[in-house]
mmCIF file of C-alpha atoms in Angstrom:
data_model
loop_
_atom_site.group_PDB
_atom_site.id
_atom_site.type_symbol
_atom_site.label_atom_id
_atom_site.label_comp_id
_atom_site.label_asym_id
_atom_site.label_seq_id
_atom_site.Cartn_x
_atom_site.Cartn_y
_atom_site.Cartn_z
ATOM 1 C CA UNK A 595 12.581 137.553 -41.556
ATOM 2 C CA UNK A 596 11.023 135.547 -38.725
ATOM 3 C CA UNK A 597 11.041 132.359 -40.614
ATOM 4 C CA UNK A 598 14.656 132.716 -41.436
ATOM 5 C CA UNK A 599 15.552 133.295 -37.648
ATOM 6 C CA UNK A 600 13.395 130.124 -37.169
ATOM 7 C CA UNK A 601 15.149 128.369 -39.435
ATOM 8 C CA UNK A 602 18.520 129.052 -37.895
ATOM 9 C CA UNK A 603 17.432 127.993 -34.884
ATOM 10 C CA UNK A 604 15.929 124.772 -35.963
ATOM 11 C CA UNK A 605 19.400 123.514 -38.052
ATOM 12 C CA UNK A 606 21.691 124.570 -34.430
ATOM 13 C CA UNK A 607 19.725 122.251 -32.331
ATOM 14 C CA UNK A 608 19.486 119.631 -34.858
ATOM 15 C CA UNK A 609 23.742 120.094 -34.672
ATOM 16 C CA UNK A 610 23.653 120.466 -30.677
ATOM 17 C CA UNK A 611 21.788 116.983 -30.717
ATOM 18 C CA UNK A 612 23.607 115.328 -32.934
ATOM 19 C CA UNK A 613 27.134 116.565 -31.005
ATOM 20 C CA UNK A 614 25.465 114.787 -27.893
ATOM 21 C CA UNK A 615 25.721 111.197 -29.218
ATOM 22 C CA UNK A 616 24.156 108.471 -27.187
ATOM 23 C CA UNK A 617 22.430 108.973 -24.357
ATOM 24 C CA UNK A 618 24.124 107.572 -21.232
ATOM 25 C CA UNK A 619 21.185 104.863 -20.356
ATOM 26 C CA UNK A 620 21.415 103.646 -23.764
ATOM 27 C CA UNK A 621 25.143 103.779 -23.240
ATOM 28 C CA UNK A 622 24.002 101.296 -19.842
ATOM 29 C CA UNK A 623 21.876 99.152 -21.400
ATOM 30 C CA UNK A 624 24.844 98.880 -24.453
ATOM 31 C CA UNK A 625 27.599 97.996 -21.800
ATOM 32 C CA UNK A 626 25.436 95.917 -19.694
ATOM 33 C CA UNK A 627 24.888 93.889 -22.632
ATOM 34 C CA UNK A 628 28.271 93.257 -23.355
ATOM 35 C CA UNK A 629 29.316 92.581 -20.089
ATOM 36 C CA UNK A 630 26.525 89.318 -20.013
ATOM 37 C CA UNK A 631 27.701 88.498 -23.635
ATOM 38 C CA UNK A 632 31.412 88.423 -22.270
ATOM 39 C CA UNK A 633 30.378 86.263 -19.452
ATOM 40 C CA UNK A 634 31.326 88.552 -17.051
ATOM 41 C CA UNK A 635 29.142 88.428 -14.152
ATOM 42 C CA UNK A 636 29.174 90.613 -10.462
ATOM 43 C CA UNK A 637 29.541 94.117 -12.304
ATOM 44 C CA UNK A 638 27.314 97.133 -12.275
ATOM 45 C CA UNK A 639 27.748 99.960 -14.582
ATOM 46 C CA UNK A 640 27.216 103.338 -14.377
ATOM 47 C CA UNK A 641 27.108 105.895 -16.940
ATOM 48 C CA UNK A 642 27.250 109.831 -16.812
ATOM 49 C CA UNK A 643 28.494 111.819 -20.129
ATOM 50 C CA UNK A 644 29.371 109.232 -21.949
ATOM 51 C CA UNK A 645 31.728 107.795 -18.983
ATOM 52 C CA UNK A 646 31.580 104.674 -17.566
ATOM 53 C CA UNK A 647 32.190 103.579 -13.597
ATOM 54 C CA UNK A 648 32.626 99.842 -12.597
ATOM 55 C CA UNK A 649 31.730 98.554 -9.175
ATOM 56 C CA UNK A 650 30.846 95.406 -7.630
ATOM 57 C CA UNK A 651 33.135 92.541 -6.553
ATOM 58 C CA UNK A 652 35.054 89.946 -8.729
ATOM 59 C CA UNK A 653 36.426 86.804 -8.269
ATOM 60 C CA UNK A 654 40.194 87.636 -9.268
ATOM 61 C CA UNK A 655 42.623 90.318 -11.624
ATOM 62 C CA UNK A 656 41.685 88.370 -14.866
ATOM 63 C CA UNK A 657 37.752 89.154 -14.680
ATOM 64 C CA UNK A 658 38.353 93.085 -13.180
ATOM 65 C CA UNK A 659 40.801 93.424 -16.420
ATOM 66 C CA UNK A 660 38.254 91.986 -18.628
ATOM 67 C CA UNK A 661 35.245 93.655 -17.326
ATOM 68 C CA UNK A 662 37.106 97.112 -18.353
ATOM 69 C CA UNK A 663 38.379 95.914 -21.879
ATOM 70 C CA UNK A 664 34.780 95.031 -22.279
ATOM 71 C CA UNK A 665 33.292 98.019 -21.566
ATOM 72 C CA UNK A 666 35.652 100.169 -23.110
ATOM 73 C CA UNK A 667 34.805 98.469 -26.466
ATOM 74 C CA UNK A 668 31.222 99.664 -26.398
ATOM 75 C CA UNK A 669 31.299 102.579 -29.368
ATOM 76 C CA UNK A 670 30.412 105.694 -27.214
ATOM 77 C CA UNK A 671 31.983 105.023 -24.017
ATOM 78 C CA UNK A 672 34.364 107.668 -23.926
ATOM 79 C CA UNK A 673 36.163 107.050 -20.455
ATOM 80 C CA UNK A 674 36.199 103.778 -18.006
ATOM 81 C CA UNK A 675 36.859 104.342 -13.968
ATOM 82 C CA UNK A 676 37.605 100.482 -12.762
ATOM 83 C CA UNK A 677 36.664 100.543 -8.952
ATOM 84 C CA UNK A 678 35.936 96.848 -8.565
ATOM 85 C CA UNK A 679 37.151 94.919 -6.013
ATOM 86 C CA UNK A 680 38.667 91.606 -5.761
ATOM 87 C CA UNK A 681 37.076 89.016 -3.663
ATOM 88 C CA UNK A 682 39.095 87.992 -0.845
ATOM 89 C CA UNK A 683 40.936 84.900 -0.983
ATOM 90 C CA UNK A 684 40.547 81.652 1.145
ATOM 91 C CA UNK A 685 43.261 81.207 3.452
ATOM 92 C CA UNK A 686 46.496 79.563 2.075
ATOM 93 C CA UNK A 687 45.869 75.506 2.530
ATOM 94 C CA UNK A 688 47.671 74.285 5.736
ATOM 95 C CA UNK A 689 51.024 72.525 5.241
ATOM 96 C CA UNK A 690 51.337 68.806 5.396
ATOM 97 C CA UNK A 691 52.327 67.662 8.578
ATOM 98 C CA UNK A 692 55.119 69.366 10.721
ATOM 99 C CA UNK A 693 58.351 70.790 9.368
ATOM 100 C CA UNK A 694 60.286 67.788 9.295
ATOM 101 C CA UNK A 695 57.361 65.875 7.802
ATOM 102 C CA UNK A 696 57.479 68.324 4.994
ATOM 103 C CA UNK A 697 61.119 68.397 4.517
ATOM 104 C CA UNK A 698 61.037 64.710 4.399
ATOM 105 C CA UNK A 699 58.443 65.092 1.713
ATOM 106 C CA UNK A 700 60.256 67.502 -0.338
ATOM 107 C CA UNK A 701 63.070 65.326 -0.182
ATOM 108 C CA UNK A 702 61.069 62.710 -1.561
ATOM 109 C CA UNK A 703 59.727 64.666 -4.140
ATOM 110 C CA UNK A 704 63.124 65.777 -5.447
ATOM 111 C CA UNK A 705 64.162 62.283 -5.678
ATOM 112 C CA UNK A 706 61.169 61.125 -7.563
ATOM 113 C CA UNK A 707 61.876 64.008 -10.087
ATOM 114 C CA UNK A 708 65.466 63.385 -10.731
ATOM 115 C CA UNK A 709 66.694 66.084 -8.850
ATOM 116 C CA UNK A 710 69.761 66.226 -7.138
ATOM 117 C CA UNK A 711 72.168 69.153 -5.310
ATOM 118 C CA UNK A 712 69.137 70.682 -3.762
ATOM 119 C CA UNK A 713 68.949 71.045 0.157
ATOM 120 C CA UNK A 714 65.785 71.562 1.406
ATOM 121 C CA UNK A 715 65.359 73.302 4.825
ATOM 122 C CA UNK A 716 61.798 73.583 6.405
ATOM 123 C CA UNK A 717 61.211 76.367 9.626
ATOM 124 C CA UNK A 718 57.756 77.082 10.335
ATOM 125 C CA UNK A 719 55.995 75.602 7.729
ATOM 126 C CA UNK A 720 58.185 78.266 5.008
ATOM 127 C CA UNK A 721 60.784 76.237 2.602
ATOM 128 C CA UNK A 722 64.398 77.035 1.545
ATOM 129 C CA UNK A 723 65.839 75.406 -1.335
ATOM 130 C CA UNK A 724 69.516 76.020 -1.713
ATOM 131 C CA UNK A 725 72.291 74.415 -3.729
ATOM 132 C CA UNK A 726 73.340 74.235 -7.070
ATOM 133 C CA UNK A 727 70.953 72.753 -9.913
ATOM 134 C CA UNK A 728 70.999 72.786 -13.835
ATOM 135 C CA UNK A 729 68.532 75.620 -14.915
ATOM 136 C CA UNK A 730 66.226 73.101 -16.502
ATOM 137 C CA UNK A 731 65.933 71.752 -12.833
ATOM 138 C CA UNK A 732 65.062 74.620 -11.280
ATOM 139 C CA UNK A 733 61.245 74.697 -11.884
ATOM 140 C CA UNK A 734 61.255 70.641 -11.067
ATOM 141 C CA UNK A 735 62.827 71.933 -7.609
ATOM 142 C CA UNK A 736 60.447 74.735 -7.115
ATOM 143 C CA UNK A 737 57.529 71.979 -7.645
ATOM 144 C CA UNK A 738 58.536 69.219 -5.748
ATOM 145 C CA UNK A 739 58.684 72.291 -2.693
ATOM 146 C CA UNK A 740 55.527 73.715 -3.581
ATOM 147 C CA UNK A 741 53.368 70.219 -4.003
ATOM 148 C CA UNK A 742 53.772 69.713 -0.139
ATOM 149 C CA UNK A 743 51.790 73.023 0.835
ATOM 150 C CA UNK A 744 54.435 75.118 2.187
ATOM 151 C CA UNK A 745 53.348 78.405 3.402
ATOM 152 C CA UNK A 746 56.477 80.274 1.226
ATOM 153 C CA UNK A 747 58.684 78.864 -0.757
ATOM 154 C CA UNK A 748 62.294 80.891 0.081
ATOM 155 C CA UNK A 749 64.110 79.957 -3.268
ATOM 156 C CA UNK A 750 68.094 80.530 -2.830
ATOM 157 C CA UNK A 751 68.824 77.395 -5.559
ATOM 158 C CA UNK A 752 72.145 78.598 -7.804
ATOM 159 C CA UNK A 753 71.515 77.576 -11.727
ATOM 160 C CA UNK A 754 74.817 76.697 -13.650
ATOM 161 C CA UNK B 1287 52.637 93.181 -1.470
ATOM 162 C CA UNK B 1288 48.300 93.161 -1.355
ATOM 163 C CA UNK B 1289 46.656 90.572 -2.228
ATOM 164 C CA UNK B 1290 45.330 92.640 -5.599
ATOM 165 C CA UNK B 1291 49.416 93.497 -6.576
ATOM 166 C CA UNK B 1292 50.249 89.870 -6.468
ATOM 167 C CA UNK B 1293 47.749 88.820 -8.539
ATOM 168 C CA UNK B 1294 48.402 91.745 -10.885
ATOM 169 C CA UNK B 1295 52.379 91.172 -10.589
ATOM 170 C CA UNK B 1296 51.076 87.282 -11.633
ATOM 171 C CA UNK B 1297 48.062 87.999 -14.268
ATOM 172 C CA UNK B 1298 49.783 86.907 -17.113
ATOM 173 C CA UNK B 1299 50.298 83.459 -15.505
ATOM 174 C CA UNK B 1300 46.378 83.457 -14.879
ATOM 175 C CA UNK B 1301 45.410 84.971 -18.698
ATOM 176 C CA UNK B 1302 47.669 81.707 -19.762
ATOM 177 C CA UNK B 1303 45.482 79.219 -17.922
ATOM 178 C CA UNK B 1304 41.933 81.234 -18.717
ATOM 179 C CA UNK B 1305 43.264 80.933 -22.581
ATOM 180 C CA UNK B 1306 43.843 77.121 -22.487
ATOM 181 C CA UNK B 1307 40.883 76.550 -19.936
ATOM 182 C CA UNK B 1308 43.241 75.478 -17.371
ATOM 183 C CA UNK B 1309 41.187 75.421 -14.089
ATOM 184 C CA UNK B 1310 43.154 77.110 -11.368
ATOM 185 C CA UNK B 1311 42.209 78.150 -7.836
ATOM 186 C CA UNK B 1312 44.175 80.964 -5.476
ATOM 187 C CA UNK B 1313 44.399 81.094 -1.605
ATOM 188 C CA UNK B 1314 46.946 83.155 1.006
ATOM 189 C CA UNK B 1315 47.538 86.470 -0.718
ATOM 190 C CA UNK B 1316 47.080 88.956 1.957
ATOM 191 C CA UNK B 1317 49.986 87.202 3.769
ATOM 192 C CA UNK B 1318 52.389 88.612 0.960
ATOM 193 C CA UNK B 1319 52.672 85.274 -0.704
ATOM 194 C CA UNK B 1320 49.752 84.163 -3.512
ATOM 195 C CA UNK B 1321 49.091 80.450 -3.789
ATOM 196 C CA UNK B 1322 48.215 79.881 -6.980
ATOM 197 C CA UNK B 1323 47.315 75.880 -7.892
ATOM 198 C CA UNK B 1324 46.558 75.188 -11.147
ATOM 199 C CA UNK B 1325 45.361 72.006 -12.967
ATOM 200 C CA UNK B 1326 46.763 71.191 -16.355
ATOM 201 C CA UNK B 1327 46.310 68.292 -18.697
ATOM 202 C CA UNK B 1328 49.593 67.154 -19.329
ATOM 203 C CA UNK B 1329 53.655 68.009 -18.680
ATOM 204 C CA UNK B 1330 54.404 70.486 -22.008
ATOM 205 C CA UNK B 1331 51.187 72.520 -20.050
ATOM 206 C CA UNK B 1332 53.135 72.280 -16.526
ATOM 207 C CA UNK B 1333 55.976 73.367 -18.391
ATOM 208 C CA UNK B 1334 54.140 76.544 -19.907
ATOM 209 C CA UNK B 1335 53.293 77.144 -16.589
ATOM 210 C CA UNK B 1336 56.574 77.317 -15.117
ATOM 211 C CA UNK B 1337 58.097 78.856 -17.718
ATOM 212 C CA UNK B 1338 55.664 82.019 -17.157
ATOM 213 C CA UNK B 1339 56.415 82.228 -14.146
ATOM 214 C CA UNK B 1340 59.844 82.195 -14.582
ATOM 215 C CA UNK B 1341 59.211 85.136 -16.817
ATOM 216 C CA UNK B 1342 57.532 87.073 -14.560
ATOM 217 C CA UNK B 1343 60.076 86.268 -12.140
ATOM 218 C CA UNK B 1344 62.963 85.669 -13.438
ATOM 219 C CA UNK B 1345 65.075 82.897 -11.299
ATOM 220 C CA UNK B 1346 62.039 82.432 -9.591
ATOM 221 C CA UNK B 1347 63.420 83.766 -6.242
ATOM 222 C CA UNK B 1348 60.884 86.852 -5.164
ATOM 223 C CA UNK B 1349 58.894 84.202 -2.466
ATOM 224 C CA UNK B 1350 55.541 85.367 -3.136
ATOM 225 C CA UNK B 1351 54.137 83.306 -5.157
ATOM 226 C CA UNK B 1352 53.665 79.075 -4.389
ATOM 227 C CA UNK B 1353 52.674 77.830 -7.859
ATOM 228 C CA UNK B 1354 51.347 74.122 -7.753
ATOM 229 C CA UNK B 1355 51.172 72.537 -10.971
ATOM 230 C CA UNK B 1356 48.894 69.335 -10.887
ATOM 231 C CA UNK B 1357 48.761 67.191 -14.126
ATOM 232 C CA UNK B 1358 45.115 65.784 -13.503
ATOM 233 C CA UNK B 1359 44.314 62.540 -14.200
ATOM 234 C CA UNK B 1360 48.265 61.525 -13.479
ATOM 235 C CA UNK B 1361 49.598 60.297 -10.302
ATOM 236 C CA UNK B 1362 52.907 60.245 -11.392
ATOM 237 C CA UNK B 1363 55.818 62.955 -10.385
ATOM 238 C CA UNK B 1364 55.175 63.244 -6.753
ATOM 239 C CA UNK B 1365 51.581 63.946 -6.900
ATOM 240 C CA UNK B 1366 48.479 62.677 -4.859
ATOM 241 C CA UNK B 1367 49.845 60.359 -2.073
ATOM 242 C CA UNK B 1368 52.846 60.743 -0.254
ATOM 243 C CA UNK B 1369 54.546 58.176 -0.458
ATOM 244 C CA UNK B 1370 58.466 56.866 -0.240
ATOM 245 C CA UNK B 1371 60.389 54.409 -2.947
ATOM 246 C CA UNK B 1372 62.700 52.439 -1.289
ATOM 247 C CA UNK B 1373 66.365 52.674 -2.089
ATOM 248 C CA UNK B 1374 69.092 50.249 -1.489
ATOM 249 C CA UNK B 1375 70.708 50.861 2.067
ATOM 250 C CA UNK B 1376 67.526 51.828 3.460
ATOM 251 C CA UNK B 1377 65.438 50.669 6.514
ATOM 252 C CA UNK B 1378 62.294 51.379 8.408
ATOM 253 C CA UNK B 1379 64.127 53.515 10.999
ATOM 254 C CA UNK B 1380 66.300 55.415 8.791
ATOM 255 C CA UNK B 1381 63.058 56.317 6.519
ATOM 256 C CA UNK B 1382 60.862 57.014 9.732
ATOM 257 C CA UNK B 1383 63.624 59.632 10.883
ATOM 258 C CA UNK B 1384 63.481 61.683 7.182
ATOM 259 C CA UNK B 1385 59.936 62.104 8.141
ATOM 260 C CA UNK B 1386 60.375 62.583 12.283
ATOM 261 C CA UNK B 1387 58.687 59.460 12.128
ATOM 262 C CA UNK B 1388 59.149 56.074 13.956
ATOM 263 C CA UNK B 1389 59.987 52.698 12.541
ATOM 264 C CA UNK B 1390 56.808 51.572 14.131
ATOM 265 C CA UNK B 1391 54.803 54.537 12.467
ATOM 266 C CA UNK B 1392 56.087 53.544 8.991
ATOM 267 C CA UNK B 1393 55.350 49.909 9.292
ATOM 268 C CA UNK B 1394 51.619 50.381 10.941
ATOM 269 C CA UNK B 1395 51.200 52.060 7.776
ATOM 270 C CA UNK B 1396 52.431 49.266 5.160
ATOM 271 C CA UNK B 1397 51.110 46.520 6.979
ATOM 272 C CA UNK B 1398 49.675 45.452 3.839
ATOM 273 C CA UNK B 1399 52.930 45.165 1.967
ATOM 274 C CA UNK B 1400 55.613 44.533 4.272
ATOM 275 C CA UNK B 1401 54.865 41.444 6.623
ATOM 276 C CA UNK B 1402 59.013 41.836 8.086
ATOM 277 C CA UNK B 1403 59.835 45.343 9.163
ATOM 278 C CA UNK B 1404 63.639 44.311 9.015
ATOM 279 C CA UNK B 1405 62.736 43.049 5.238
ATOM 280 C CA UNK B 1406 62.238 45.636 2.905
ATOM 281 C CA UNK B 1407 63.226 46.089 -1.100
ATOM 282 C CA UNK B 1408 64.681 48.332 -3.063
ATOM 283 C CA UNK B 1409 61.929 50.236 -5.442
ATOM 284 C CA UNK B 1410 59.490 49.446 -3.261
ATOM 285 C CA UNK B 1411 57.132 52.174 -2.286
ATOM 286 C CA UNK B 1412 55.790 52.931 0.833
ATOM 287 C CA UNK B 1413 53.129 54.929 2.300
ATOM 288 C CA UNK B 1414 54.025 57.961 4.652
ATOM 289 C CA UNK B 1415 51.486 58.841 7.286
ATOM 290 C CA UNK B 1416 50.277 61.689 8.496
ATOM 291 C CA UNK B 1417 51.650 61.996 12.075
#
């Protein structure tokens, strides 16, 4: 009788164990790896039943998507909370010259691409392109406005 | 927008140049417009580029992003210098005032190529300085 009841016992925690899965720091160690073999760098994980949270800070969107995709691929990882952080951006560069210096630019720029129809206005270092181009123009325009720094780039240009 | 929504409104653009190892560098953001410069190899790349971004965007007319394009390794198609190609008609005065720039200012800066500032040529291409 006792070594039945023993026996019962033994086979339920063998099952409870086995229902655990991996433990969370081998769960870590698992997504830490993959994280270094995905190149991703600036992350740390943490793990607590089987769910992971991401912190740290990252250069830009593309490496905080990536860092979760990774992670979420590790077999056992059940859930992924993303809290990273981007790292802040350096200020926008600083236009060319003044606003007429620009628009003369832009002007320039239009004419070395074959583009015509497109009036350029500069205020305060922020472009507006209006007129009428041929849709295959459009992203020539939008270049030949954006290679001179502006700040914005106020795009009003009608395609026909 | 935050800096963190533009670049998510724009990540596709980025995943494009990460997948064809297309160097690229962003600035501004917090502003509400993302400058996004990105350095491709040759013009069917700028075109991919543009053409994302017209997808993201269609008509290209939201004003928060500035996408640069730069085919490295190419000067041509209004890159690197600034500079100005003479047309027919023009002289130093009427060229100085598209830039709010002097006659004087232009020719101090093409010295080198124009020894006449009442003789220039048609095609020829002149440097624009930085006033």
């Amino acid at each position: 009788m006792k070594i039945k009841y023993l026996y019962i016992l033994a086979i339920a925690a063998a099952l409870l164990l086995a229902a655990c899965g991996k433990k969370d720091s081998d769960l870590q160690k698992s997504a830490s790896d993959k994280l270094a073999a995905d190149n991703v760098s600036g992350v740390t994980v943490a793990v607590k039943d089987g769910n992971a949270t991401l912190t740290g800070e990252v250069a830009d969107i593309t490496v905080k998507t990536k860092a979760e995709a990774s992670v979420k691929s590790v077999e056992g990882i059940k859930g992924v909370t993303n809290q990273l952080t981007l790292k802040p951006l350096a200020p926008a560069p600083t236009p060319m010259g003044d606003d007429k210096m620009m628009e003369g630019t832009i002007n320039e720029n239009l004419k070395k691409a074959n583009v015509t129809g497109v009036t350029a206005t500069v205020t305060n270092g922020e472009v507006t392109l209006t007129g009428e181009v041929p849709k295959a123009d459009l992203a020539k325009a939008m270049q030949a406005a954006s290679s001179a720094n502006p700040k914005k780039v106020n795009n009003q240009l009608k395609t026909k | 927008m935050t800096n963190e929504e533009l670049q998510t409104k724009y990540q596709s653009l980025l995943d494009l140049a990460n997948q064809n190892g297309w160097q690229y560098n962003l600035s501004g953001g917090d502003d509400g417009v993302l400058h996004v410069d990105v350095n491709v190899p040759d013009e069917n790349a700028k075109q991919q580029v543009w053409d994302k971004y017209n997808e993201i965007d269609p008509g290209m007319a939201g004003g928060d992003l500035v996408l640069n394009a730069n085919v490295t390794g190419s000067e041509a198609a209004g890159g690197g210098a600034n500079t100005y190609v003479v047309e027919h008609g023009d002289n130093l005065s009427k060229i100085g005032e598209k830039y709010g720039l002097s006659w004087q200012q232009i020719f101090e800066a093409n010295k080198d190529i124009i020894s006449d500032p009442d003789m220039i040529h048609p095609g020829q291409e002149l440097k624009i300085p930085t006033a």
